[in-house]
Short mmCIF file of C-alpha atoms and ligand atoms in Angstrom, two decimals:
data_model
loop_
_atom_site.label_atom_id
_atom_site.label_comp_id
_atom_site.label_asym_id
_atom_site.label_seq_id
_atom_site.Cartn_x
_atom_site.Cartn_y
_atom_site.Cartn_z
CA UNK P 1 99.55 83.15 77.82
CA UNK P 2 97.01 84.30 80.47
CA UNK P 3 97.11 88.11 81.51
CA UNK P 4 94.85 88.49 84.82
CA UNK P 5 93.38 92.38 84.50
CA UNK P 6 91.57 93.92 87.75
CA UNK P 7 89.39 97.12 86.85
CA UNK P 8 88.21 99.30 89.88
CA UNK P 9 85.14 100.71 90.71
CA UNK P 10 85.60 103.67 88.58
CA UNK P 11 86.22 101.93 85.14
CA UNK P 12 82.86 99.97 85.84
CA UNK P 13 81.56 102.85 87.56
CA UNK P 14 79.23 104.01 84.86
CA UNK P 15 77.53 103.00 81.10
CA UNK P 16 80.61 104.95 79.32
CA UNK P 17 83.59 103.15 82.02
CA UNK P 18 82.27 99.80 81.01
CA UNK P 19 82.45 100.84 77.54
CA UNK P 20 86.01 101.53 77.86
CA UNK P 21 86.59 99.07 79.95
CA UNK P 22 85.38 96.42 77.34
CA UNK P 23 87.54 97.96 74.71
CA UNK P 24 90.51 97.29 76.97
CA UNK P 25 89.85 93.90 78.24
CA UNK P 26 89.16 92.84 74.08
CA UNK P 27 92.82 94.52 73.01
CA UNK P 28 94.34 92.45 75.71
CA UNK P 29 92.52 89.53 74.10
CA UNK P 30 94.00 90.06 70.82
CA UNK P 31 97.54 90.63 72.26
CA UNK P 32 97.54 88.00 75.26
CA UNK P 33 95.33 85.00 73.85
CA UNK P 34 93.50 84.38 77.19
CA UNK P 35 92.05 86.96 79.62
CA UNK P 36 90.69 86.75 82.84
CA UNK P 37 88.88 90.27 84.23
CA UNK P 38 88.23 91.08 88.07
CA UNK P 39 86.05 93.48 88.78
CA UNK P 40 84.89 95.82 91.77
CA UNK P 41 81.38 97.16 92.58
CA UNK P 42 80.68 99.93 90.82
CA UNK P 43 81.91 102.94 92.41
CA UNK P 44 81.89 105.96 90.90
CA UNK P 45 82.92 108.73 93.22
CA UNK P 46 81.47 109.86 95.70
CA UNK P 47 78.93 107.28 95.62
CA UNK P 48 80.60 103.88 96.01
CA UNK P 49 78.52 101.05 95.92
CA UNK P 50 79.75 99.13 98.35
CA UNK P 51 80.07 102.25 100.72
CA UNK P 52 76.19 102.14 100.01
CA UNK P 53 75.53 98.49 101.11
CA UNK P 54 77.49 98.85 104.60
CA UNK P 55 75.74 101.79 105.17
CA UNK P 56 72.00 99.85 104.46
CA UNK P 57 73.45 97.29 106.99
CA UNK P 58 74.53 99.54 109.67
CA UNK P 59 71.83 101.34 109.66
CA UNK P 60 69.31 98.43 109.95
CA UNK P 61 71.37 97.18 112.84
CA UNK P 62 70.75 100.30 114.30
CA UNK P 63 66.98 99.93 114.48
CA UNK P 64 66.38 102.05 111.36
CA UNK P 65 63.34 101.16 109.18
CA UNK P 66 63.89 103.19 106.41
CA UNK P 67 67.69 104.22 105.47
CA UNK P 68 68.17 100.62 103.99
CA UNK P 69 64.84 100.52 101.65
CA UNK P 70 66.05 103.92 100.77
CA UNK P 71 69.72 102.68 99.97
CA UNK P 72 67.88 99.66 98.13
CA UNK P 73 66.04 102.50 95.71
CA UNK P 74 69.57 104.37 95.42
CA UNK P 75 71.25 101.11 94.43
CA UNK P 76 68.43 100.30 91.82
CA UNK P 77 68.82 103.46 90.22
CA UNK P 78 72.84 103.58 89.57
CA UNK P 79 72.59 99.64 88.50
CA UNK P 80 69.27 100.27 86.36
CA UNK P 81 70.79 103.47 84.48
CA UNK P 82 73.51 101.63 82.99
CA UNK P 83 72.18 98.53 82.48
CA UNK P 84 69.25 100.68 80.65
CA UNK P 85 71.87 102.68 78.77
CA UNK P 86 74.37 99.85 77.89
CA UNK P 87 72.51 96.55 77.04
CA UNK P 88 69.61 96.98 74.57
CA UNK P 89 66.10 96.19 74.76
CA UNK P 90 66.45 93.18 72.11
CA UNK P 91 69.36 91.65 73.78
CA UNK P 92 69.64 90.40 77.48
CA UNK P 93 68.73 93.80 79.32
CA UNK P 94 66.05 92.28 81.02
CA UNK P 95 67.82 89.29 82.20
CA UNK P 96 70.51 91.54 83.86
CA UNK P 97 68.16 93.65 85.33
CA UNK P 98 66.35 90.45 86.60
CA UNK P 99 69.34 89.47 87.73
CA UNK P 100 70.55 92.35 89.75
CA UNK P 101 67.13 92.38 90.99
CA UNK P 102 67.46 89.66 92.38
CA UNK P 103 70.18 90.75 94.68
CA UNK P 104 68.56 94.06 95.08
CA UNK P 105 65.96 91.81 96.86
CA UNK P 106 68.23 89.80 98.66
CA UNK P 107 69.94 93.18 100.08
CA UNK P 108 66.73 94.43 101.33
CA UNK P 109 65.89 90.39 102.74
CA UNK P 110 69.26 90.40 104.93
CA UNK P 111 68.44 94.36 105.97
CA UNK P 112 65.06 93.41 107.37
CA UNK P 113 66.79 90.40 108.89
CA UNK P 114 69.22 92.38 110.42
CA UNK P 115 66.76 94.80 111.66
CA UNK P 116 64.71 92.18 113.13
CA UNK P 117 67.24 90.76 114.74
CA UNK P 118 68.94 93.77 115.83
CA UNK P 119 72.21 92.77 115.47
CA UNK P 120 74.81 92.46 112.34
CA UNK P 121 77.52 89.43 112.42
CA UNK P 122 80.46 90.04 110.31
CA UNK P 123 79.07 86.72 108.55
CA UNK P 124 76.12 89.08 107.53
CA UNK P 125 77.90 92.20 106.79
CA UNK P 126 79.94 89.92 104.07
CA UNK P 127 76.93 88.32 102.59
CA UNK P 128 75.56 92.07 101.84
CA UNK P 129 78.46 93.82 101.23
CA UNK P 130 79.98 91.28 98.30
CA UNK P 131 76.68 92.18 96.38
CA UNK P 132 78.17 94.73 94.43
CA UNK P 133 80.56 93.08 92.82
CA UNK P 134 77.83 90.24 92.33
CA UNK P 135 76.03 92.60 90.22
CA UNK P 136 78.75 94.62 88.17
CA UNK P 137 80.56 91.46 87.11
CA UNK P 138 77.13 90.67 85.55
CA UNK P 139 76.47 93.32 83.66
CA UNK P 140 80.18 93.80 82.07
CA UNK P 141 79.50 90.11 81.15
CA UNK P 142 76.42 90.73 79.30
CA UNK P 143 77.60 93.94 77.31
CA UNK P 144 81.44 91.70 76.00
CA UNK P 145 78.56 89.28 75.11
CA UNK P 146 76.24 92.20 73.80
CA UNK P 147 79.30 93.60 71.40
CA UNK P 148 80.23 90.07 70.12
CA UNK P 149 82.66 88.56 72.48
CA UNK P 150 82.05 85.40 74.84
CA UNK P 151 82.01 85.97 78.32
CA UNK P 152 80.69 84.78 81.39
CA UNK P 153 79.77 86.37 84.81
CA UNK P 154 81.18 84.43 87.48
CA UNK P 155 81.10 84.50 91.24
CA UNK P 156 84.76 84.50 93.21
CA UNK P 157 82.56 82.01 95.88
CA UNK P 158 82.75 79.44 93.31
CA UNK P 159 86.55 79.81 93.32
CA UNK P 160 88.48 81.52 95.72
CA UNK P 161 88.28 79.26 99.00
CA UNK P 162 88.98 81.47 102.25
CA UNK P 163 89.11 81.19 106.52
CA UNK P 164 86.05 82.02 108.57
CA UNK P 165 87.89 85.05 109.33
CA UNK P 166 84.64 86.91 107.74
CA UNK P 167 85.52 91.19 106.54
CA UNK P 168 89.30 89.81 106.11
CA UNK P 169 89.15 86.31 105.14
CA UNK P 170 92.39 84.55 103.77
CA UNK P 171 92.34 82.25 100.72
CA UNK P 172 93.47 78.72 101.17
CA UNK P 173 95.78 78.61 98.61
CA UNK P 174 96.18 75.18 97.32
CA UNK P 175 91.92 74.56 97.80
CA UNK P 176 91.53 77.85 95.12
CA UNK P 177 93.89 76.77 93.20
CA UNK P 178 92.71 73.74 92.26
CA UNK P 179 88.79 74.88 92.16
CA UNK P 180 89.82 77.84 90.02
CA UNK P 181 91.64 75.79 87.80
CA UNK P 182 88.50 73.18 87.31
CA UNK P 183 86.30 75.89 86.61
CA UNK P 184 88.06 78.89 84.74
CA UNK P 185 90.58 76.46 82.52
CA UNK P 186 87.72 74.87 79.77
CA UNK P 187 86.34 79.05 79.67
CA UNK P 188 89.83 79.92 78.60
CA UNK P 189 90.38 76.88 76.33
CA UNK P 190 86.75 77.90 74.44
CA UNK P 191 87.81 81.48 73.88
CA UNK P 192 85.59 82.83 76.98
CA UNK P 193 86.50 85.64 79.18
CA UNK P 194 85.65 84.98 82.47
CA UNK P 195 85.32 87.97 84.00
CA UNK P 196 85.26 87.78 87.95
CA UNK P 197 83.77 88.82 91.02
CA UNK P 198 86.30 91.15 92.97
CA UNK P 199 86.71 91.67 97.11
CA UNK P 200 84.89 88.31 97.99
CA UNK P 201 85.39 84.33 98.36
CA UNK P 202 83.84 81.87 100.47
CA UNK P 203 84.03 79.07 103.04
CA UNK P 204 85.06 75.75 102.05
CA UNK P 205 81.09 75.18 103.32
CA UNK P 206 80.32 77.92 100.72
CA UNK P 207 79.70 80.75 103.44
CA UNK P 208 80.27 84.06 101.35
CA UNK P 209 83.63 85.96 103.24
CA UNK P 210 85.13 89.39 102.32
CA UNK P 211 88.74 89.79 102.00
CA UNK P 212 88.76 92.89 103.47
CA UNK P 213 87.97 96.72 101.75
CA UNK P 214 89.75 97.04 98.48
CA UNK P 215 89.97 93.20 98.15
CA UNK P 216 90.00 93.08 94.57
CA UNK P 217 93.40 93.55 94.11
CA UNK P 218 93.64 90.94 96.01
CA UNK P 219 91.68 88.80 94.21
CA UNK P 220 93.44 89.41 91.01
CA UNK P 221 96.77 88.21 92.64
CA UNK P 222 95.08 85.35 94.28
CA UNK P 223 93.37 84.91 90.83
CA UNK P 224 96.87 85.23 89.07
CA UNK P 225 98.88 83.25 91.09
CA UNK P 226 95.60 80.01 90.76
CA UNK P 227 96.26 80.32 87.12
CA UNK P 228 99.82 80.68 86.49
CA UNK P 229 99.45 83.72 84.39
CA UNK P 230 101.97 85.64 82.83
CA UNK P 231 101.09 89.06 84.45
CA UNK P 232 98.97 90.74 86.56
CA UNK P 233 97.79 93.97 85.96
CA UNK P 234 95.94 96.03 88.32
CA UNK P 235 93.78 99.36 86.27
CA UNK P 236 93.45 102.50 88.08
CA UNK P 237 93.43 106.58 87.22
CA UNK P 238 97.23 106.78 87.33
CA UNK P 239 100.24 106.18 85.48
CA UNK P 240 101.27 103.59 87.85
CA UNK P 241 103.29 104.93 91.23
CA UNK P 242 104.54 107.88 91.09
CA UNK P 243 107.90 109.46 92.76
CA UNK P 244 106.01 111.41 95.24
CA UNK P 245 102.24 112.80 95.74
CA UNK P 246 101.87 114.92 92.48
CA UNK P 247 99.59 116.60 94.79
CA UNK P 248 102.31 118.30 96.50
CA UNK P 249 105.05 118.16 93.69
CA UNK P 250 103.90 118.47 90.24
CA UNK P 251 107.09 116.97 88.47
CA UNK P 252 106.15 113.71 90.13
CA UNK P 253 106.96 110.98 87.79
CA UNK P 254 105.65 107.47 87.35
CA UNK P 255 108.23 104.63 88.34
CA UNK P 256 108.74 102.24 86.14
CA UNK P 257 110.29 99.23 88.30
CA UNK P 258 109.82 98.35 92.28
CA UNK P 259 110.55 95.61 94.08
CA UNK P 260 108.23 93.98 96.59
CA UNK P 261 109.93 95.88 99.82
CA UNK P 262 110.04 99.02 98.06
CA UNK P 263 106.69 98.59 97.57
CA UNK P 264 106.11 97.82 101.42
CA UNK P 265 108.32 100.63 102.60
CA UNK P 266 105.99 103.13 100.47
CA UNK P 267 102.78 101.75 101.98
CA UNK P 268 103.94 101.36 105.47
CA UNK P 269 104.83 105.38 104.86
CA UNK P 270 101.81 106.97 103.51
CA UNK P 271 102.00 106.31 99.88
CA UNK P 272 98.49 105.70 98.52
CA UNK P 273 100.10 102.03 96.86
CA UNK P 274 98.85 98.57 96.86
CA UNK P 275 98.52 97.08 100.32
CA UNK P 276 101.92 95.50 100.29
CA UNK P 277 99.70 91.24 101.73
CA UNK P 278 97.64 92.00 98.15
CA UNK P 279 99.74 91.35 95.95
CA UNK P 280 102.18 88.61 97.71
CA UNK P 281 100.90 85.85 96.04
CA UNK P 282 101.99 87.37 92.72
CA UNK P 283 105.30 88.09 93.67
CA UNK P 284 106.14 85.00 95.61
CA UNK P 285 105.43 83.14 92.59
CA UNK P 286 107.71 85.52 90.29
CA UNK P 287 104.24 86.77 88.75
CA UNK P 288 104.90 90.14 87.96
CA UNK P 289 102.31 92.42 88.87
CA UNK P 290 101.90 95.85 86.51
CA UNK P 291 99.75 99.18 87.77
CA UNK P 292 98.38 100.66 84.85
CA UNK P 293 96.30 103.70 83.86
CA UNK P 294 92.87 103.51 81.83
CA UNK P 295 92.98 106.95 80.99
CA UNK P 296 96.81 106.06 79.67
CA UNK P 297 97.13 102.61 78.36
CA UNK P 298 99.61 103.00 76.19
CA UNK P 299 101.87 104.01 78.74
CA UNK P 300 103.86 100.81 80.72
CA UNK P 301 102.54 101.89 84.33
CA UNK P 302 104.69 100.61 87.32
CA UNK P 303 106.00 96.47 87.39
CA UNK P 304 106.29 95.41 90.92
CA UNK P 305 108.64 92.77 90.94
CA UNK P 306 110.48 90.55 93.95
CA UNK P 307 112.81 90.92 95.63
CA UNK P 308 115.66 89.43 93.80
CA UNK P 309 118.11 92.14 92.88
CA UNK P 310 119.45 95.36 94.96
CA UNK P 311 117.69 97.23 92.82
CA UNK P 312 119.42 100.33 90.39
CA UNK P 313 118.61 103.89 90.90
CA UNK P 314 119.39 104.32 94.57
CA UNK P 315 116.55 106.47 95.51
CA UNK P 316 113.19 105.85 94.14
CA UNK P 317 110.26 107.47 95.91
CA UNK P 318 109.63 109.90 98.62
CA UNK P 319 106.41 109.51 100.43
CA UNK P 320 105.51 111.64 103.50
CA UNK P 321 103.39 110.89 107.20
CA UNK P 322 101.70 114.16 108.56
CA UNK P 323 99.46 114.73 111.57
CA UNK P 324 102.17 112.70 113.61
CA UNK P 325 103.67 113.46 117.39
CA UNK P 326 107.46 113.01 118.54
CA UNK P 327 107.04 111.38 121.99
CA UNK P 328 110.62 111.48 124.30
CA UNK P 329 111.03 109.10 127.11
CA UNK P 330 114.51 110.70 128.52
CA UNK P 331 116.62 110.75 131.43
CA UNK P 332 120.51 110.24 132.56
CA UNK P 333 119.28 107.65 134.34
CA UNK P 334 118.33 105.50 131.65
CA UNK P 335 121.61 104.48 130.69
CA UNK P 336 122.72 101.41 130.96
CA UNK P 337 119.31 100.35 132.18
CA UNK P 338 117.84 97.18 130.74
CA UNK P 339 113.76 96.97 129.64
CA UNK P 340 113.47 100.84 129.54
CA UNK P 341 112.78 99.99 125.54
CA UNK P 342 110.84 97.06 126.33
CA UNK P 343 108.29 98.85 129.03
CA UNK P 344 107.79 102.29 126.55
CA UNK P 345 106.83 99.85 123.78
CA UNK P 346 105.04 97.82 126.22
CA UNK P 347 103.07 100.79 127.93
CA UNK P 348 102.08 102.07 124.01
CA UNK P 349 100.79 98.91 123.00
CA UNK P 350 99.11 97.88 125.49
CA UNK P 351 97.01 101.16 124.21
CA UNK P 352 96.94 99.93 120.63
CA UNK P 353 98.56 102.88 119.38
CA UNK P 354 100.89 101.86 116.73
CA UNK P 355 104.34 103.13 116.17
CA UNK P 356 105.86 104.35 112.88
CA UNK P 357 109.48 105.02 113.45
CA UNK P 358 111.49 104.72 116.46
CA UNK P 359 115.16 106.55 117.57
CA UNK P 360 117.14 105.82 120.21
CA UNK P 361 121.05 107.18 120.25
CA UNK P 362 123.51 104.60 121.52
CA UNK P 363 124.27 106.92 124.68
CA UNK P 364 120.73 105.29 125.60
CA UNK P 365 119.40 108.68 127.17
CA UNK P 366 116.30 108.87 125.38
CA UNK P 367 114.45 106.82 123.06
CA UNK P 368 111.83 108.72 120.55
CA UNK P 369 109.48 107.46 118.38
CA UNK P 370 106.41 108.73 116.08
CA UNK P 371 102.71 108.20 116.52
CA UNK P 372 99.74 109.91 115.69
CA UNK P 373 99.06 113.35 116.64
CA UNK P 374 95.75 111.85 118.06
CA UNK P 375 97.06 109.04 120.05
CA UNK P 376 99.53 111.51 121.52
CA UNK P 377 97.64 112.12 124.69
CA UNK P 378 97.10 108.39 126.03
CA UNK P 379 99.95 107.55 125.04
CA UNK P 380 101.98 110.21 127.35
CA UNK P 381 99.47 109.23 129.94
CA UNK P 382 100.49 105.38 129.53
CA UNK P 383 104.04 106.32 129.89
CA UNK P 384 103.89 108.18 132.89
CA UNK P 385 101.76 105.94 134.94
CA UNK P 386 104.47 103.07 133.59
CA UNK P 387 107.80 105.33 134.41
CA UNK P 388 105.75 106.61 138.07
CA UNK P 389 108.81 105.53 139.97
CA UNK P 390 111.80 106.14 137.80
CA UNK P 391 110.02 110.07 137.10
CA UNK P 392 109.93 110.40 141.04
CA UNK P 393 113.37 109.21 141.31
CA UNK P 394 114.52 111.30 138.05
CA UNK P 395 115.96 108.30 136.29
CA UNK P 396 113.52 109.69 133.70
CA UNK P 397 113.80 113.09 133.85
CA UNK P 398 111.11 114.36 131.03
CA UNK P 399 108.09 112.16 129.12
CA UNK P 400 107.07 115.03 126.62
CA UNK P 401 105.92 115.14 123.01
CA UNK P 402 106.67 117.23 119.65
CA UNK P 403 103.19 117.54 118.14
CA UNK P 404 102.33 118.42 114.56
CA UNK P 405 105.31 116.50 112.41
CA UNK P 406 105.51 114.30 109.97
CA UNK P 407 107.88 111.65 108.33
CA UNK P 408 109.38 111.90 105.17
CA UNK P 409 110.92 108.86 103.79
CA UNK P 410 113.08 108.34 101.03
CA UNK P 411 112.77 104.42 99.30
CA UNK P 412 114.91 102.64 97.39
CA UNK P 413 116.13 99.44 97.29
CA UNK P 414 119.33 100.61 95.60
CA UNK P 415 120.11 102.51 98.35
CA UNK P 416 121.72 100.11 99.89
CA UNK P 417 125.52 99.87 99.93
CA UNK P 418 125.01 103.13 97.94
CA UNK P 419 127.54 105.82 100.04
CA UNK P 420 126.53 109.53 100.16
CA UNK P 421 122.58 108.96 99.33
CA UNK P 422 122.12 110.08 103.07
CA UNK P 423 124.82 112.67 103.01
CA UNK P 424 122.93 114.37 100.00
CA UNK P 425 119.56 114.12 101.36
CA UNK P 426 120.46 116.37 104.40
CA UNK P 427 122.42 118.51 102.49
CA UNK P 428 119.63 119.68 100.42
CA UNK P 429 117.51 119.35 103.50
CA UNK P 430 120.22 122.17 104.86
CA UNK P 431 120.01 124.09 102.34
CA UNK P 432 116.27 124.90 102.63
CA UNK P 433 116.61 125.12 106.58
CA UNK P 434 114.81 122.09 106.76
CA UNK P 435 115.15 121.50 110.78
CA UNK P 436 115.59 117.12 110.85
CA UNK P 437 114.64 116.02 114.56
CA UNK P 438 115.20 112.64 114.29
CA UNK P 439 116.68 110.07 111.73
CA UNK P 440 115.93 106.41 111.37
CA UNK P 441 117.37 103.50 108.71
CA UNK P 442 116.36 100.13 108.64
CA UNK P 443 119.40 97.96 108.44
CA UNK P 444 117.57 96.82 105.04
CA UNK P 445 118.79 100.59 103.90
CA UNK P 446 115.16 100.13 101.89
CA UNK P 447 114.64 103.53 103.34
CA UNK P 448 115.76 106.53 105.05
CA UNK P 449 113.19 108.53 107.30
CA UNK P 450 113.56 112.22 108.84
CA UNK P 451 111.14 113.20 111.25
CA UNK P 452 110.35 117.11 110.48
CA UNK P 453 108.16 120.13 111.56
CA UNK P 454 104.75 119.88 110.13
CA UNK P 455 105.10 123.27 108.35
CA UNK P 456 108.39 121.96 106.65
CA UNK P 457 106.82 118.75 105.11
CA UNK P 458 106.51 120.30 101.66
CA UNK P 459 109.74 121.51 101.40
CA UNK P 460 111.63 118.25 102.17
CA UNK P 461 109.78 116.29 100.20
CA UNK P 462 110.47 118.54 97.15
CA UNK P 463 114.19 118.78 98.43
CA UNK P 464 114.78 114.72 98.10
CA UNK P 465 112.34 114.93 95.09
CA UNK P 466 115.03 116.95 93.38
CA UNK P 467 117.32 114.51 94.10
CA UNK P 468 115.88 111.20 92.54
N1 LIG X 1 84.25 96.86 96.48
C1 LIG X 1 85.16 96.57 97.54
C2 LIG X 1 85.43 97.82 98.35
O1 LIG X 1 84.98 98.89 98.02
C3 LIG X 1 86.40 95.94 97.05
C4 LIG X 1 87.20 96.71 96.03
O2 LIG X 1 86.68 97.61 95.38
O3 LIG X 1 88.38 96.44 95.91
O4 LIG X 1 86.09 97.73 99.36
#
């Protein structure tokens, strides 16, 4: 059986997190039989590696001379430090500091380039930025190796085969497949753990790409779904996804099963989950795909599962939207009127504002939806120079917007066909004199989303919190 485990930048992020981070990956070898690690750039917070490399790039590009050497010397030190604490003298430290070296080199080779040149292709920004990884994966290698264990360092470009789309690149399925399989099958048959560069991939000419910022979970389901393993299971600082932000409600609760479009639904509305594309490949190929918690591992974490079942439980989650405005297209003259819908949407997009709920009553005198408090402005702006002639006529009688709200949504799969979820919701929303100014539910009844007042965010997501 083949478990794929992702660890982030935090749980490589220093000499101790790799520790840990070994002791993990070897119980899963015990229990499991074959184990493939993905790994991210080190990224301890605040100082994320990768952060670090776009910034050396950028700033090259921007005629600087010194920020990237600088960034270089920064870079040395947090890579140095743990090699220097982790790998001793006697074994391969100064192979892996050769190593990373090397790419410490390269970093400050494509800088000058860039500077040089005065300009930064997304082509380059890949090549640097995917260093991180290059160099984390290297050293985790070395210390499995250090401790006892076999293990090999190996670079995603040998394996995951993407697009030229370089910063989001998408794999070519059936070309990774196959190359993965060549080269990461005879490691698992001899008892190595390969353990993986997150985040990057490359062309089928070889051309390092980027699958975008916070690839590696990506990778891993890529990575999982190449090698028909059993499960996927992403690490990070939490016991999986919660019911709400424990932030704002401390009795938040981990959730122990969601399906793929709950897991969308929460994204799509604010809930820090994975990006809903990530993890795809898993799920279409019934891979199940489990969030887990380093500083927890005992506990189960959150499976994300497909689609296949209603789901139990009715409500799930609540996640909330703040910083959002209510813009109103109305006017009795609306009614009736074909492409009002059609030219609002039209007039907003053609801004590239993006819209995250939309309300129109059936008497078709106003349509409403939600946008960002700081795309309010244009988008107003749009919409009157669109509607010039039905304002003058008063077809339209009023474009205005409610500033400062937010959406809370309620998610769960089980919702649907359930009676009375929505009746209770507003109930308890009621009974806090929690003002709702606008309602929208996708026919999927995934989710149910109330547009409040900023100020009353808190209290309704508590409210429905009670109620899951
Ligand atoms: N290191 C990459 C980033 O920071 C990818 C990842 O960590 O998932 O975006």
């Amino acid at each position: 059986m083949t478990l794929v485990m992702k660890f982030g930048g935090t749980s490589v992020g220093s000499a101790q997190a790799m520790r840990e981070t070994a002791d993990l990956i070897l119980q899963a070898k015990t229990a499991w039989g074959n184990v493939v690690v993905i790994a991210s750039a080190m990224g301890s917070k605040p100082v994320k590696v990768t952060d670090l490399l776009l910034r050396g790039a950028h700033s090259a590009a921007a005629g600087d001379k010194e920020t990237y050497k600088l960034v270089a010397g920064e870079l040395r030190q947090i890579h140095f430090a743990v090699i220097d604490e982790l790998l001793q003298p006697e074994g391969e430290r100064q192979r892996v500091l050769a190593e990373n070296e090397a790419f410490l080199q390269r970093f400050e080779d494509l800088c000058q380039a860039v500077l040089v040149l005065g300009e930064l292709t997304p082509r380059a920004l890949d090549a640097i930025s995917g260093m991180g990884e290059q160099m984390s994966v290297r050293i985790l290698a070395a210390y499995l190796r250090q401790i006892g264990h076999r293990a090999e360092a190996i670079d995603a470009t040998d394996l995951i085969v993407t697009d030229h789309n370089f910063q989001a690149a998408m794999p070519l399925l059936p070309r990774t497949k196959s190359k993965t399989k060549v080269r990461i099958r005879p490691l698992l048959d001899q008892g190595v753990v390969p353990v993986i560069t997150g985040f990057i991939g490359a062309t089928e000419q070889g051309v390092t790409t980027t699958l975008g910022r916070g690839g590696s979970d990506y990778s891993a389901a890529i990575l999982g779904q190449a090698l028909d393993a059993k499960e996927v299971w992403i690490w990070t600082d939490v016991d999986g996804v919660m019911t709400t932000d424990p932030r704002l409600v401390p009795t938040a609760r981990s959730i122990p099963t969601l399906t793929y479009r709950e897991v969308s639904e929460l994204a799509y509305y604010g809930a820090k989950v994975l990006h809903p594309k990530t993890i795809r490949p898993c799920i279409e190929n019934g891979i199940p795909l489990r969030i887990k918690n380093t500083f927890n591992p005992e506990h189960p974490g959150t499976v994300i599962v497909a689609d296949d079942k209603n789901g139990n439980g009715g409500m799930k989650a609540v996640s909330a939207i703040s910083h959002l405005s209510l813009v109103t297209v109305e006017g009795k003259g609306m009614m009736g009127v074909p492409g009002i819908a059609a030219r609002t949407f039209g007039a907003v997009a053609h801004e590239e504002v993006s819209v995250l709920l939309i309300s129109q009553a059936s008497s078709e005198q106003s349509i409403s939806f939600a946008t960002p408090d700081a795309f309010a402005e244009k988008v107003l702006l749009a919409l009157e120079a669109e509607f010039a002639t039905e304002l003058q006529r008063q077809d339209i009688d009023r474009i205005w917007a409610q500033h400062d709200v937010a959406i809370v949504t309620a998610v769960g799969a089980g919702m649907r066909g359930t009676p009375g979820i929505a009746g209770r919701i507003f109930t308890a929303l009621g009974s806090t004199d929690v003002n709702i100014i606008a309602i929208a539910q996708g026919s999927s009844e995934c989710s149910i989303s109330m547009v409040v007042g900023g100020e009353d965010t808190e209290t309704a997501v508590k409210q429905i919190h009670a109620l899951i």
